[in-house]
CSV table of C-alpha atoms in Angstrom, one decimal:
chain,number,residue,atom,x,y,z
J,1,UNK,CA,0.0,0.0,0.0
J,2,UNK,CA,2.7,2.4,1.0
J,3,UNK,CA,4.2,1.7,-2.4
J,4,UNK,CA,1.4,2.4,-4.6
J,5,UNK,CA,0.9,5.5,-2.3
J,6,UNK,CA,4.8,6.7,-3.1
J,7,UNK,CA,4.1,5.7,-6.8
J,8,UNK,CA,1.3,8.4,-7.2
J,9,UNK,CA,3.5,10.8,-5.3
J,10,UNK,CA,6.4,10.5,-7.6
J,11,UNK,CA,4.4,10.8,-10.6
J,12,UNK,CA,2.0,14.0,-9.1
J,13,UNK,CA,5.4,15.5,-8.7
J,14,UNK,CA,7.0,14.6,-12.1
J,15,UNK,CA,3.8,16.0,-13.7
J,16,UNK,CA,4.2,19.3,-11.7
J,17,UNK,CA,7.8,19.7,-12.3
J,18,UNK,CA,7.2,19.3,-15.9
J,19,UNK,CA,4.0,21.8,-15.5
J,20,UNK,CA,6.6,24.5,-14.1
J,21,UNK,CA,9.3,23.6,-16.4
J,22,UNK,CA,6.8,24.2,-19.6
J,23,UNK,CA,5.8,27.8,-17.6
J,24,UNK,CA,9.3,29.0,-17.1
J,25,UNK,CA,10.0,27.9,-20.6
J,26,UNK,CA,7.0,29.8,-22.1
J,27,UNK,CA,7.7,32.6,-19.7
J,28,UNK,CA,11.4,33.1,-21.1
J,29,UNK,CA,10.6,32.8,-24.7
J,30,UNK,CA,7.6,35.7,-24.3
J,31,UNK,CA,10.8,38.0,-23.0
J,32,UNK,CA,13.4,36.9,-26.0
J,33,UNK,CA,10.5,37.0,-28.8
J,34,UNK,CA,11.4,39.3,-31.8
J,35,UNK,CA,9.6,40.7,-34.2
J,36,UNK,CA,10.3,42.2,-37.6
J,37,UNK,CA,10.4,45.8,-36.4
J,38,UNK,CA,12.8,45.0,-33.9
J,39,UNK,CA,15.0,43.1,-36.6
J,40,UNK,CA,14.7,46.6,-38.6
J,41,UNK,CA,16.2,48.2,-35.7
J,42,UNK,CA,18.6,46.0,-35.0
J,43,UNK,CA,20.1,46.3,-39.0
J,44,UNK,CA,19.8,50.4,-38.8
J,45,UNK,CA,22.0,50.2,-36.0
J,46,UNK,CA,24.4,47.6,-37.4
J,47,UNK,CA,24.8,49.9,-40.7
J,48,UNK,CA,25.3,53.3,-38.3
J,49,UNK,CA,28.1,50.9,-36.3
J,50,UNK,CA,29.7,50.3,-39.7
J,51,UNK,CA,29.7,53.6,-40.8
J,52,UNK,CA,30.9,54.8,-37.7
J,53,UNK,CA,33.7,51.7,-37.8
J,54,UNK,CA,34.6,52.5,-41.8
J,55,UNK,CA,34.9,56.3,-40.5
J,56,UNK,CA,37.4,55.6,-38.0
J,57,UNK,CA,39.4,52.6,-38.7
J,58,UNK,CA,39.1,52.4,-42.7
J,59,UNK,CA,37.2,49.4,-44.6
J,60,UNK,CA,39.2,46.6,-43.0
J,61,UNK,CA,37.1,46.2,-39.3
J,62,UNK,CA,34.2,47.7,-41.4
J,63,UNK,CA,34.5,43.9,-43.4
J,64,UNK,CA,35.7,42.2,-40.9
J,65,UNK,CA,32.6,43.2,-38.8
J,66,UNK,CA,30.0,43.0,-41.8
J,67,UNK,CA,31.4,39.6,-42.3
J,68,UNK,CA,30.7,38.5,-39.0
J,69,UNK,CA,27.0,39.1,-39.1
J,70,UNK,CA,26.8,38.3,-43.0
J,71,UNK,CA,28.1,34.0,-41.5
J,72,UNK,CA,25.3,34.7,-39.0
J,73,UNK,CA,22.9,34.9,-41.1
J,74,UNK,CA,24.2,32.7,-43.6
J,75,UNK,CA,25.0,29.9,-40.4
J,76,UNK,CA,21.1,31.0,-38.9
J,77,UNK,CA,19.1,30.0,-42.7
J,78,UNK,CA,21.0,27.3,-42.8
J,79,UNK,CA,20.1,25.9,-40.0
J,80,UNK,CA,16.5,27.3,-40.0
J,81,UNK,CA,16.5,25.6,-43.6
J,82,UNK,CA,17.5,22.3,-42.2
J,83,UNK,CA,14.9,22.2,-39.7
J,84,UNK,CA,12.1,22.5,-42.0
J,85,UNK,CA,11.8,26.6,-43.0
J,86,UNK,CA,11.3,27.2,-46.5
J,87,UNK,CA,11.5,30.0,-48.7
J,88,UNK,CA,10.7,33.8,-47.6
J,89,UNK,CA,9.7,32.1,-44.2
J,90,UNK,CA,13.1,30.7,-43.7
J,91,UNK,CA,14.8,34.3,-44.6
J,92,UNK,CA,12.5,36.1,-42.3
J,93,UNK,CA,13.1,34.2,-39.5
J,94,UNK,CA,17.1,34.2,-40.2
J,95,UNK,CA,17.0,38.0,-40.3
J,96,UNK,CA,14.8,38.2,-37.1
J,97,UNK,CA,17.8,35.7,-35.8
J,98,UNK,CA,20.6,37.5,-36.9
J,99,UNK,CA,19.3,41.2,-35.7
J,100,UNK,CA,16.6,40.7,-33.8
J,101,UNK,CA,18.2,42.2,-30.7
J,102,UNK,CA,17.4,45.1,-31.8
J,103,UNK,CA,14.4,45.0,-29.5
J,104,UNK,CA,16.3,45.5,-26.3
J,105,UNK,CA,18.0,49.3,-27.6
């Protein structure tokens, strides 16, 4: 009896812990969502950084940098287009990957 009782308590508590984990999940991905706008932002403010960057220290940082977030994107559709995005849908969501933190400026 004592058994069957521990049993139930075990599984009441596995189905609550995996209650809470799906809450805390949904909970962090609401605060890191991006949206289009925000991916907007976030490439304005990448091309001001480059100008600003090709201003000061002459094209080679300015390429080195653009580079850098040109294999981001490139590494982000790649992978988006392996998991199952197609087409426009799997560019959008690649830009909104690569400059989506726009949101948080």
């Amino acid at each position: 009896m004592e058994h069957s009782s521990e049993l139930e308590n075990g599984e009441a508590s596995a189905s609550q812990y995996t209650r809470d984990m799906q809450t805390e999940r949904h909970s962090v991905r609401e605060a890191l969502r991006s949206d289009l706008p925000a991916a907007h932002v976030g490439l304005g403010v990448t091309v001001i950084v480059l100008i600003v960057v090709a201003g000061f220290s002459g094209p080679r940082w300015t390429l080195i940098i653009g580079g850098a977030f040109t294999a981001w994107f490139l590494l982000a559709l790649a992978v988006i287009h392996i998991g199952s995005g197609r087409g426009r849908d799997a560019v959008r969501r690649a830009y909104i990957a690569t400059f989506g933190w726009g949101n948080w400026i």
